[in-house]
Coordinates of C-alpha atoms in Angstrom, one line a residue:
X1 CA 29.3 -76.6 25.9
X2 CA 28.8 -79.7 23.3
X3 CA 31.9 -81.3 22.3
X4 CA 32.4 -84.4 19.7
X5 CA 34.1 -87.3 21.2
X6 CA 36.2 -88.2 17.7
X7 CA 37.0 -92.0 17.3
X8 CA 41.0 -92.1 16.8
X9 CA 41.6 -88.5 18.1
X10 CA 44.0 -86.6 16.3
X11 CA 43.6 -82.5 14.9
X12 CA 41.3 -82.0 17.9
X13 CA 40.2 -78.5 18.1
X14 CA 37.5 -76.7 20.1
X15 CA 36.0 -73.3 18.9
X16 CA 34.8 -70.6 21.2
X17 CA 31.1 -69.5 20.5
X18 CA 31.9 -66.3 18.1
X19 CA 33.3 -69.3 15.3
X20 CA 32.4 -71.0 13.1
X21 CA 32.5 -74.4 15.1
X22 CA 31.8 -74.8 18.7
X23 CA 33.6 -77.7 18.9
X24 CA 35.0 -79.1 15.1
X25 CA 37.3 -82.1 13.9
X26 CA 37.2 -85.1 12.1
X27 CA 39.0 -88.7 12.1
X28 CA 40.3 -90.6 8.8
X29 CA 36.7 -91.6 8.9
X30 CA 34.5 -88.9 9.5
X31 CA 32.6 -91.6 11.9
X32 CA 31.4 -89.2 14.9
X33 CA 30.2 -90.6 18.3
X34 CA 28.5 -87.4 20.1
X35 CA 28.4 -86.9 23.5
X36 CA 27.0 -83.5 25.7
X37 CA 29.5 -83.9 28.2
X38 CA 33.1 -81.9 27.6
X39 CA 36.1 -83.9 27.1
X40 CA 39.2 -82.9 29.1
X41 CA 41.3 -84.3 25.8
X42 CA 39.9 -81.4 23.9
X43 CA 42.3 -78.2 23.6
X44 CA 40.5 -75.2 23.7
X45 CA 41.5 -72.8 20.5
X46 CA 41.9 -69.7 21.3
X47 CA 40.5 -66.9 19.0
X48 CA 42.8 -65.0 16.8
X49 CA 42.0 -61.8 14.2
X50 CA 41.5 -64.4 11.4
X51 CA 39.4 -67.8 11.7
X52 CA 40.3 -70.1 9.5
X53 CA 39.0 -73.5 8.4
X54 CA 41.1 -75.9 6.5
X55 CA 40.2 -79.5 4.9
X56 CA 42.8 -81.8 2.7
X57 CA 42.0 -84.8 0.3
X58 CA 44.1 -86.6 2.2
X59 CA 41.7 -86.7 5.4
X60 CA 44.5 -85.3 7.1
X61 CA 43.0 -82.4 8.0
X62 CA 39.4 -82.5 8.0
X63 CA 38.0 -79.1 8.8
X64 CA 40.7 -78.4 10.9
X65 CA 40.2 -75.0 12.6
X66 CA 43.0 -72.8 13.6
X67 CA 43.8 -68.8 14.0
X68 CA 45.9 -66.2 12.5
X69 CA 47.1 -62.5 13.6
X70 CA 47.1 -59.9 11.3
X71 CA 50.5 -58.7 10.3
X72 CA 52.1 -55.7 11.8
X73 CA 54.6 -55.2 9.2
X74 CA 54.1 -53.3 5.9
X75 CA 52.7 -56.1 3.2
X76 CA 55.3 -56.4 0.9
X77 CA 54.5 -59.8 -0.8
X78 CA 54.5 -60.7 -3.9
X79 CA 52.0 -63.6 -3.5
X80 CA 49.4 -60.6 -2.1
X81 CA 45.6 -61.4 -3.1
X82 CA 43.9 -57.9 -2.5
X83 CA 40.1 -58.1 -1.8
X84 CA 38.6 -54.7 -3.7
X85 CA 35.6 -53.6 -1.7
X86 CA 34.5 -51.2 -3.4
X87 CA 33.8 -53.8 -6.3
X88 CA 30.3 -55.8 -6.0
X89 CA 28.7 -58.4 -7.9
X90 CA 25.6 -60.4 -7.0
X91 CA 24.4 -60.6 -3.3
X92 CA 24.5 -64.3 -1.4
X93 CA 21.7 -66.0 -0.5
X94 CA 23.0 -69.1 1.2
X95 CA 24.5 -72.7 0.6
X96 CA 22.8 -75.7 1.7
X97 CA 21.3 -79.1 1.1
X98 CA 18.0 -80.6 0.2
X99 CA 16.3 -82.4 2.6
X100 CA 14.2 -84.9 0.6
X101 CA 11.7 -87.5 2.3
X102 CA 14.9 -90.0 2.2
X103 CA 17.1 -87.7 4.2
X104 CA 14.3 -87.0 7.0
X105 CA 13.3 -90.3 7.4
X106 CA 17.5 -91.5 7.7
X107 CA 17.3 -88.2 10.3
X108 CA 14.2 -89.6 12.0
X109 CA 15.8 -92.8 12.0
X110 CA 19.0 -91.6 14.5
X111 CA 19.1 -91.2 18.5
X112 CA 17.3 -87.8 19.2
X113 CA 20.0 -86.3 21.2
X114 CA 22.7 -87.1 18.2
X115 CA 20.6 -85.9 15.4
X116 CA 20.0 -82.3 17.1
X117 CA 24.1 -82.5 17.4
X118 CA 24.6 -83.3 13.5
X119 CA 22.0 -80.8 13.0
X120 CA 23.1 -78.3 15.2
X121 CA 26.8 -78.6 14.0
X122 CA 25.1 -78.6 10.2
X123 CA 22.9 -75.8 10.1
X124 CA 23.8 -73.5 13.3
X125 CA 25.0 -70.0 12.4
X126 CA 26.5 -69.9 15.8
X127 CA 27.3 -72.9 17.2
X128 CA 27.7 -75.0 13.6
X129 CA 29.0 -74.8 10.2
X130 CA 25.7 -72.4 10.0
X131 CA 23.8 -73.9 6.3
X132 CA 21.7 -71.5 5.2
X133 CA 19.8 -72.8 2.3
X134 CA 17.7 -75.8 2.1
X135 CA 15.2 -77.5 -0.9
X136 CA 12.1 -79.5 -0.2
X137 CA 10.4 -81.2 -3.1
X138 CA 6.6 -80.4 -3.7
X139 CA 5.3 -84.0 -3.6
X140 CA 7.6 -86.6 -4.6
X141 CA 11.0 -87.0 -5.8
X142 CA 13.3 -90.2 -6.7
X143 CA 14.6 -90.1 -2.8
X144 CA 11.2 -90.7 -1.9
X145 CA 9.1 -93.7 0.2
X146 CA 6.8 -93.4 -2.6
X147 CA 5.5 -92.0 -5.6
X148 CA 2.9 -89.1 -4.6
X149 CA 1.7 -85.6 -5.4
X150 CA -0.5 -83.8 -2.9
X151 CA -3.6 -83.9 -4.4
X152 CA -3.6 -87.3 -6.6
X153 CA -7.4 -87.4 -6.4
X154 CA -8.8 -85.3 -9.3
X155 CA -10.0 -81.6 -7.9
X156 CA -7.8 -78.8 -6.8
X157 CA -10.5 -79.5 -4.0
X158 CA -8.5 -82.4 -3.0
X159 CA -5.3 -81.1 -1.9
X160 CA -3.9 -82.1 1.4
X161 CA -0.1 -82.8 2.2
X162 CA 0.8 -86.8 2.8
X163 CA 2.2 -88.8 5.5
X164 CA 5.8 -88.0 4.2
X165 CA 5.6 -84.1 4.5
X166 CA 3.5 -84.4 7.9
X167 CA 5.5 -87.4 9.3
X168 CA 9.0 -86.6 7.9
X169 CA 10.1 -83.8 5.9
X170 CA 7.9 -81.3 8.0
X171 CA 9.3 -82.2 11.8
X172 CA 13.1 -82.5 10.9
X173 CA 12.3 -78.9 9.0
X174 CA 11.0 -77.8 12.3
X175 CA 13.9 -78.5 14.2
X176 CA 15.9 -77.5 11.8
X177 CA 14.4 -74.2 11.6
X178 CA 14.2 -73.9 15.4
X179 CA 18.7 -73.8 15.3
X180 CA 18.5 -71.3 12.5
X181 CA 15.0 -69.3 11.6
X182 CA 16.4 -67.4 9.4
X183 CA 17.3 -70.5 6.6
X184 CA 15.7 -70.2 3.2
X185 CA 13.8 -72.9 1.7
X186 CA 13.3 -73.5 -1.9
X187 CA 10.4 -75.9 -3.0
X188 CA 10.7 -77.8 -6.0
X189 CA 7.8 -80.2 -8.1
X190 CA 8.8 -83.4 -9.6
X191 CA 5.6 -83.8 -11.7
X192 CA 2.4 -82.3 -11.5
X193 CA -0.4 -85.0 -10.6
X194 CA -1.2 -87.9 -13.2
X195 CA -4.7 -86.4 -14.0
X196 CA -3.3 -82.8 -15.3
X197 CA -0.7 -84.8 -17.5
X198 CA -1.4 -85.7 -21.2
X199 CA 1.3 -87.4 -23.5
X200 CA 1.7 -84.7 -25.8
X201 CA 0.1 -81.2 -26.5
X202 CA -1.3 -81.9 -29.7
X203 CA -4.0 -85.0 -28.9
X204 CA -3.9 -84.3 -25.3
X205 CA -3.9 -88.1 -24.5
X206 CA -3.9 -88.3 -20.8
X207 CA -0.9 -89.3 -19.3
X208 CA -1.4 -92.1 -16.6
X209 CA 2.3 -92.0 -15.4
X210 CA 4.3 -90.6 -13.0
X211 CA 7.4 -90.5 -15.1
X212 CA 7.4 -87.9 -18.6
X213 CA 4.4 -86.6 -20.2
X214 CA 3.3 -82.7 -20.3
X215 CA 1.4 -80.5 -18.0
X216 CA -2.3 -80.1 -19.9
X217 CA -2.8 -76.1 -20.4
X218 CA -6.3 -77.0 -19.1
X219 CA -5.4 -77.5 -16.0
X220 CA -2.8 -74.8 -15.4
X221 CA -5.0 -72.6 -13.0
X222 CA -5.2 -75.8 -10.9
X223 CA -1.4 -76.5 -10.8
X224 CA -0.6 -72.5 -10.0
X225 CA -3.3 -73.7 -7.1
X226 CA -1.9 -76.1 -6.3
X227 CA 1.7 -74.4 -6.3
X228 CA -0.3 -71.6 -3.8
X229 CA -1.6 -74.5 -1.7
X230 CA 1.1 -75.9 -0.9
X231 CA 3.1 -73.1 0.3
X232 CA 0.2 -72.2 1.9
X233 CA 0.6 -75.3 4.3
X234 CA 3.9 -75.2 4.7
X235 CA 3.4 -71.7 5.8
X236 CA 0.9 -73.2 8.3
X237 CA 3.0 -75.5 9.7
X238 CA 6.0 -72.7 10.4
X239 CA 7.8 -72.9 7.3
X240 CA 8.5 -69.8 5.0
X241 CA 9.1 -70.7 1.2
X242 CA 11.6 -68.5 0.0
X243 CA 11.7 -69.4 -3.5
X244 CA 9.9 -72.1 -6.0
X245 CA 10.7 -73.6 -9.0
X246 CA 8.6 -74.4 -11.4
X247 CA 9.5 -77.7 -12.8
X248 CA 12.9 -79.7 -11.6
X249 CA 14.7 -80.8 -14.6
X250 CA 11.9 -80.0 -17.3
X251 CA 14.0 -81.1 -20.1
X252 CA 14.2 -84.8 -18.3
X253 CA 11.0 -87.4 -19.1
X254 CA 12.7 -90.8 -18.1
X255 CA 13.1 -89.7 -14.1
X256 CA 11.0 -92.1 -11.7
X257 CA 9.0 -88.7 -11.5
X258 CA 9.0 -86.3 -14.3
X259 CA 7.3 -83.9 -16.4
X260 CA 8.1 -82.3 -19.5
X261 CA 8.2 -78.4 -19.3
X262 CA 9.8 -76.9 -22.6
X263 CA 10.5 -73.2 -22.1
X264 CA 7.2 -72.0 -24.1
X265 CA 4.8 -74.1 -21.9
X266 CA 6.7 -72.6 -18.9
X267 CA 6.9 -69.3 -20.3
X268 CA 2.8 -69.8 -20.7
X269 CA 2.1 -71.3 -17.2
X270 CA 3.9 -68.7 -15.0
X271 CA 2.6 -65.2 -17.0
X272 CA -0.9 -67.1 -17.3
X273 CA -1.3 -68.6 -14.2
X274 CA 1.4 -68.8 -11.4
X275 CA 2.2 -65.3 -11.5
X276 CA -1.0 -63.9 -11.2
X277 CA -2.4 -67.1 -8.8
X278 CA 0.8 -65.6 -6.7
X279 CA -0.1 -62.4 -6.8
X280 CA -3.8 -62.4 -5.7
X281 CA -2.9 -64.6 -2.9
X282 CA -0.2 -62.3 -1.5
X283 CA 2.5 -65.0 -1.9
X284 CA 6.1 -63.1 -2.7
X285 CA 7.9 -66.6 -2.9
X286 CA 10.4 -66.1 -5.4
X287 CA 9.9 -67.9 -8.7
X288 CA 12.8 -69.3 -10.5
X289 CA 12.3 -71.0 -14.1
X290 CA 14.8 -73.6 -15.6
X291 CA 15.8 -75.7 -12.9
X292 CA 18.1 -78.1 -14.9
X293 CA 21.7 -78.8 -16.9
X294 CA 23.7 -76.0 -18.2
X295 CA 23.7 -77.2 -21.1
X296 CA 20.5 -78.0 -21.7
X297 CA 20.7 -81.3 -21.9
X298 CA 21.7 -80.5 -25.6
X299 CA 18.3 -80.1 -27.3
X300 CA 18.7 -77.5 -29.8
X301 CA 15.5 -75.2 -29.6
X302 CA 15.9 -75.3 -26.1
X303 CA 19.3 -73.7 -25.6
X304 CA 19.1 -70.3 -23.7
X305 CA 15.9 -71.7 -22.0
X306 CA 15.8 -68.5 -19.3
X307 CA 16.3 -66.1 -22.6
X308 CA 12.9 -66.8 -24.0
X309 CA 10.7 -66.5 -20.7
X310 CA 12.6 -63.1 -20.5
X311 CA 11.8 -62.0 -23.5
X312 CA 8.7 -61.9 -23.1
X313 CA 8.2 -59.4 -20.8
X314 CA 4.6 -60.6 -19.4
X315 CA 6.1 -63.9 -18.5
X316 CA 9.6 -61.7 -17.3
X317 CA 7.7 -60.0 -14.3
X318 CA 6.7 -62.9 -12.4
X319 CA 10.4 -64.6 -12.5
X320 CA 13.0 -63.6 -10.2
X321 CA 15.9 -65.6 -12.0
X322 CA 16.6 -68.9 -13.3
X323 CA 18.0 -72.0 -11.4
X324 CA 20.9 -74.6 -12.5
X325 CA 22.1 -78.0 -12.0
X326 CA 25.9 -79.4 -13.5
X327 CA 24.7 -82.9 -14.9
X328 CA 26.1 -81.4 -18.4
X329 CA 27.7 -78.2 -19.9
X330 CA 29.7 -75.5 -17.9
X331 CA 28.8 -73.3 -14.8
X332 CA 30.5 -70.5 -17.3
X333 CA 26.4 -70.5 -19.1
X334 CA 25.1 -68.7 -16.3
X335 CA 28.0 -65.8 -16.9
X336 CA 26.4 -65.3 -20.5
X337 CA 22.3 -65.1 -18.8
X338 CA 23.7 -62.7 -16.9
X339 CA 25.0 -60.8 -19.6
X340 CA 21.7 -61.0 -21.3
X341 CA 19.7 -60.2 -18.5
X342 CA 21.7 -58.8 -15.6
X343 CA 18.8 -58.0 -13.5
X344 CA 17.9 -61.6 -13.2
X345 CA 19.1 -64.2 -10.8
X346 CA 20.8 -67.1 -10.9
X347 CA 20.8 -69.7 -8.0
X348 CA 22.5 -73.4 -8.1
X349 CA 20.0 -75.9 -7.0
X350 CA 21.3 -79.7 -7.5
X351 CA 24.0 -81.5 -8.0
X352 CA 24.5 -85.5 -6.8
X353 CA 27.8 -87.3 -6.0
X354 CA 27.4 -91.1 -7.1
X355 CA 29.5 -94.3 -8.3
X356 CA 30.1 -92.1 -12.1
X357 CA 32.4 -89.6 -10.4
X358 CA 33.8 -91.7 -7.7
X359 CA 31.8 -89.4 -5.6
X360 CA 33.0 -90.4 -1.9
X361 CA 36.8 -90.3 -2.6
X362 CA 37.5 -87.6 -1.1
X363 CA 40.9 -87.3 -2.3
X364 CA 39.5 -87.2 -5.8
X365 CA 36.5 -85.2 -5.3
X366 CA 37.5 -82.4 -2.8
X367 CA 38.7 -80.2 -4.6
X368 CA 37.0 -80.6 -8.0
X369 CA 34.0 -80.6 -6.3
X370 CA 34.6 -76.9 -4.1
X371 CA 36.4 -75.4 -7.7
X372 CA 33.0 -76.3 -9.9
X373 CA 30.3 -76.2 -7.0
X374 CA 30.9 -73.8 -5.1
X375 CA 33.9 -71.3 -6.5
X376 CA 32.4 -72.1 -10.1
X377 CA 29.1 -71.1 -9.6
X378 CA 29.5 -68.1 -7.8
X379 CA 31.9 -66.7 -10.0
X380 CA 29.2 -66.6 -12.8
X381 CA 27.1 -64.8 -10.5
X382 CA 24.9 -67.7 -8.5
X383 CA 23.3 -65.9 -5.1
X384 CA 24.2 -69.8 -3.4
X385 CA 24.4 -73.6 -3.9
X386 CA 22.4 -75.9 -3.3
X387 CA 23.9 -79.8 -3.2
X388 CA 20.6 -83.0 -3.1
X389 CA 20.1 -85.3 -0.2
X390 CA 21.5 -84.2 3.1
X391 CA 21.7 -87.5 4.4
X392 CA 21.7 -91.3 2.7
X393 CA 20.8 -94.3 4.2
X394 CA 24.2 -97.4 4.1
X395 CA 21.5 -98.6 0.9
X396 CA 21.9 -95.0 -1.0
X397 CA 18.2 -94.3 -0.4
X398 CA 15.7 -94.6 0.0
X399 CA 14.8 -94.1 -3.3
X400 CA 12.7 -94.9 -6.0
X401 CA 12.7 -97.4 -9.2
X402 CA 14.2 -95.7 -12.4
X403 CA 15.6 -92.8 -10.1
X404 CA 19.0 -92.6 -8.7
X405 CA 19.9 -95.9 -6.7
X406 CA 23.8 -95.2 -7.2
X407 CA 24.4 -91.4 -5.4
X408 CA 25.9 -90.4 -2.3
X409 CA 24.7 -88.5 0.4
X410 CA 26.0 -85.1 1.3
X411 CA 26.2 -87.5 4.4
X412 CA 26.0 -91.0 4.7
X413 CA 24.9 -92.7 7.8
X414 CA 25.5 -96.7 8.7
X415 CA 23.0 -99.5 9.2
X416 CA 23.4 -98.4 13.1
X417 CA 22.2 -95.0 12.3
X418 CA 24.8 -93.9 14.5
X419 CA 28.4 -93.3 12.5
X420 CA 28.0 -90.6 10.1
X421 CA 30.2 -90.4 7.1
X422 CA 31.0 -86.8 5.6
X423 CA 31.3 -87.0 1.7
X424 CA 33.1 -84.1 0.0
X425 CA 29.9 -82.1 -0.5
X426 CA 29.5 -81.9 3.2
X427 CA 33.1 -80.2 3.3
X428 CA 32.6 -77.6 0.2
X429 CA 29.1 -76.6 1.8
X430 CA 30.8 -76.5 5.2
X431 CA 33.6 -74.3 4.0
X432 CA 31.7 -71.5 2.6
X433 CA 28.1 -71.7 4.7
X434 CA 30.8 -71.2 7.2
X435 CA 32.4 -68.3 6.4
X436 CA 30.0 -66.6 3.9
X437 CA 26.6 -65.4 5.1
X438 CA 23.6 -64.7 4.0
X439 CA 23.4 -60.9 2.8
X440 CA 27.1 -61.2 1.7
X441 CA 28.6 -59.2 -1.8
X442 CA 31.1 -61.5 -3.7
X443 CA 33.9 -58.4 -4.2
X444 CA 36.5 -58.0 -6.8
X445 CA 40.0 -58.9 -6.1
X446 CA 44.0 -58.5 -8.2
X447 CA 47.1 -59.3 -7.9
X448 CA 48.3 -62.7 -7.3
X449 CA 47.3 -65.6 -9.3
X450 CA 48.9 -69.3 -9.6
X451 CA 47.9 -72.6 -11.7
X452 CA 46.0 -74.6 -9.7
X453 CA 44.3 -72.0 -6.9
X454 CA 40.8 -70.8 -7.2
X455 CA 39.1 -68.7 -4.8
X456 CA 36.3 -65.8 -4.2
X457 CA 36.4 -62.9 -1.8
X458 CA 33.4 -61.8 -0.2
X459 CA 32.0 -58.9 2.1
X460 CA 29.6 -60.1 4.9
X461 CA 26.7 -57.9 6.1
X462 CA 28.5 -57.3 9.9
X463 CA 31.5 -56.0 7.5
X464 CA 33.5 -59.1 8.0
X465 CA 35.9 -60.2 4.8
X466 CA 35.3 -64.1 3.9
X467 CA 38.0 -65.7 1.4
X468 CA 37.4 -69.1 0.5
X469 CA 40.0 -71.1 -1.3
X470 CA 40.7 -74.2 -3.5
X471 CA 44.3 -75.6 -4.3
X472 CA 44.4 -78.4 -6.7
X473 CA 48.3 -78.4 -6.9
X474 CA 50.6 -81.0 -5.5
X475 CA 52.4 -78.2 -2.9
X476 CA 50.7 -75.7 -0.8
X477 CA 50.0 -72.6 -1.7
X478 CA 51.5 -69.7 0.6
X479 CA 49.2 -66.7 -0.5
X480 CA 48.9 -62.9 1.4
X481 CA 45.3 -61.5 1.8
X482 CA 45.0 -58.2 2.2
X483 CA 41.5 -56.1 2.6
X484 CA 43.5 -52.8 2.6
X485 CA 43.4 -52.3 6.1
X486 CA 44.7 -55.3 6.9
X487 CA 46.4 -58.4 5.4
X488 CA 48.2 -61.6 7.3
X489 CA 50.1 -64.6 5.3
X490 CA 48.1 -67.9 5.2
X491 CA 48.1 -71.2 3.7
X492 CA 46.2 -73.3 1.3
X493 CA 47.1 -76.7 1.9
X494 CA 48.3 -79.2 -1.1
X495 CA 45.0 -80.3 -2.7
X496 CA 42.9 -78.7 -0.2
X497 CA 40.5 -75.9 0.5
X498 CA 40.6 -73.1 2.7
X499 CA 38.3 -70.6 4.2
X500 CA 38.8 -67.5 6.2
X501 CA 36.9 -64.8 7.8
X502 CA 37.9 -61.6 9.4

């Protein structure tokens, strides 16, 4: 058994195999040295009906695992939260992070032996926190080593992943996949390559840049290629694409790497091209359109940009759902496409913490962070989320010119490559990949309510409960859950989060 050997020991706990940590705990500054030898200072926890994870603002507890019995009394509390079973909304499909060329090359970058413990703890279903959704960019991104597209000589003919798929992104997916095969993977394009770009759609100028400009209609059989391509080589090398998007932030031309995608020239390239390129090669990825800010970045005729590919319904057939990032508007917009279109799917795919939001104070972000990220978007119906770079170097990158240079990591690792720091994102994701599998049903609940907590019930595929739990208030919250067969008083700590599973 693997334990962490925590600098300035204190809320030490070790978790037997069935939870959700083997061994799990944190000091005031998440800064692990790792070690495959057990430590005799380590308590063992011993397993109780409940498993619970806790984490404060304060770094006083930093997911802190404990245990609770249920109760054999009759449940008379007036602060009883009932989870209603028989009440289903959308199924889960995972929480995770992207691993971006930036993150696999920081991964690369560690001691072998303690990157296959931080991946291990990270994305283990049995013997970790157990993330279960990961994004991989389709050529370049701004957390690149360079600004690239797999086929940047002109001919579909010319495709061929680059040194930073084959190099980087494709062996830390590998291992990672080799802890947990069953993670999705969701592969999203920055900008098509310069030579199927043009400035506008009227004169068709070409586009010689790897920031703005619009895909040319002429070449939209090669880009749904090139979209089959590549998932044909990732498949090649052992690595099933769940899902793609079509265009990340389509709305955005001033990113280091961009492309304009308005929803009728998305609309056009999946019913025209994708869809059917998908189709005859047998590919059943799913295809998500959208891919950026809820509120649309504000641009008037392109407000409700899911709406109109649905309405058509030759476009309609090829898209599974639409995907959403929180860099403007409300997660509450993906309540009202469901309403339109409640056969569709939503799915949260990016969100960055960075100097604007004081994004590694923990005690400011914590909570914010789990009630909007997590809790917000699956209460308007996202199957998971998804948060950007795994892992950041002590620099924030690497990165690229006129991209993000001021973000966090979900992690950030020192100049020694050896002390890992966990940012609130790595906490939120932790919390719920923990607790909440893939296959779960977010369930109803009633009764007790308070200002200040937030939280989601859920029913796993074994026919566990998960609860997760947000409390933004000042004092803990003492709360009953009860599944109707049984129920056991808990606590969320004072501006904290809580997750249980049972």
């Amino acid at each position: 058994m693997y334990t962490f050997n925590i600098i300035n020991k204190k809320l030490i706990g070790t978790l037997l195999c069935s939870m959700v940590l083997v061994n799990a705990a944190c000091d005031n500054g998440s800064n692990i040295e790792i070690s495959d030898e057990p430590d005799p200072e380590l308590p063992v926890w011993i397993d109780g009906d409940v498993r619970v994870l806790t984490t404060t603002s304060t770094r006083s507890q930093d997911l802190t695992p404990s245990s609770i019995a249920f109760s054999k009394r009759d449940n008379m509390s007036p602060r009883s939260i009932y989870l209603e079973s028989d009440k289903t909304y959308q199924e889960i499909d995972g929480f995770g992070a992207a691993i971006t060329g930036a993150t696999a090359v920081n991964l690369l970058k560690m001691n072998p032996a303690d990157r296959a413990e931080f991946l291990k703890e990270t994305f283990s279903p049995t013997e970790g926190y157990g993330f279960s959704y990961v994004r991989i960019c389709i050529g370049c991104s701004d957390f690149s080593l360079s600004d690239y597209t797999c086929c940047d000589t002109k001919g579909i003919e010319n495709f061929a992943l680059t040194s930073e798929e084959n190099n980087y992104v494709i062996p830390v997916m590998k291992e990672i996949l080799a802890i947990n095969p069953s993670i999705k993977v969701i592969g999203s394009p920055w900008t098509a390559p310069q030579w199927m770009k043009v400035d506008n759609l009227t004169d068709r100028k070409p586009h010689n840049s790897w920031t703005g400009g619009h895909l040319n209609p002429a070449y939209y059989q090669d880009y749904a290629t090139y979209f089959v391509k590549w998932i044909q080589a990732m498949e090649q090398n052992g690595i099933h694409i769940h899902a793609v998007t079509l265009q990340n932030e389509p709305l955005s031309p001033g990113n280091s790497a961009s492309m304009v995608m308005n929803w009728d020239e998305q609309r056009e390239f999946v019913k025209t091209a994708v869809g059917p390129k998908f189709a005859a090669a047998g590919i059943n990825a799913k295809i998500y359109c959208f891919d950026h800010n809820y509120n649309y970045d504000n641009i008037e005729d392109q407000k409700d940009y899911p709406l109109h590919i649905y309405e058509d319904a030759d476009a309609a057939r090829y898209v599974a759902g639409a995907a959403y990032h929180n860099y403007g508007g409300r997660p509450t917009v993906m309540s009202g496409v469901h309403d339109a279109y409640p056969q569709k799917e939503l799915l949260f795919t990016e969100t960055t913490a960075g100097d604007w939001n004081d994004g590694s104070n923990l005690s400011l972000r914590l909570v914010p962070d789990m009630e909007e990220i997590c809790l917000g978007t699956v209460n308007n119906w996202a199957r998971g989320a998804i948060v950007w770079n795994l892992m950041l170097d002590a620099n924030r990158g690497p990165n690229r010119p006129k991209g993000c240079t001021n973000g966090f990591g979900t992690v950030d690792i020192d100049a020694t490559y050896k002390n890992i720091t966990r940012n609130s994102y790595y906490y939120i994701i932790a919390h719920m990949a923990g607790v909440v599998k893939p296959g779960a049903k977010r369930i109803g609940t009633s009764g007790y309510t308070a200002a200040g907590l937030n939280y989601a019930a859920f029913v796993n595929p074994d026919g566990t409960h998960a609860f997760v739990a947000s409390n933004s208030s000042t004092e803990e919250q003492k709360i009953t859950l009860d599944d109707r067969t049984h129920h056991f008083s808990c606590v969320v700590p004072a501006n904290g989060i809580a997750s249980f599973i049972w």
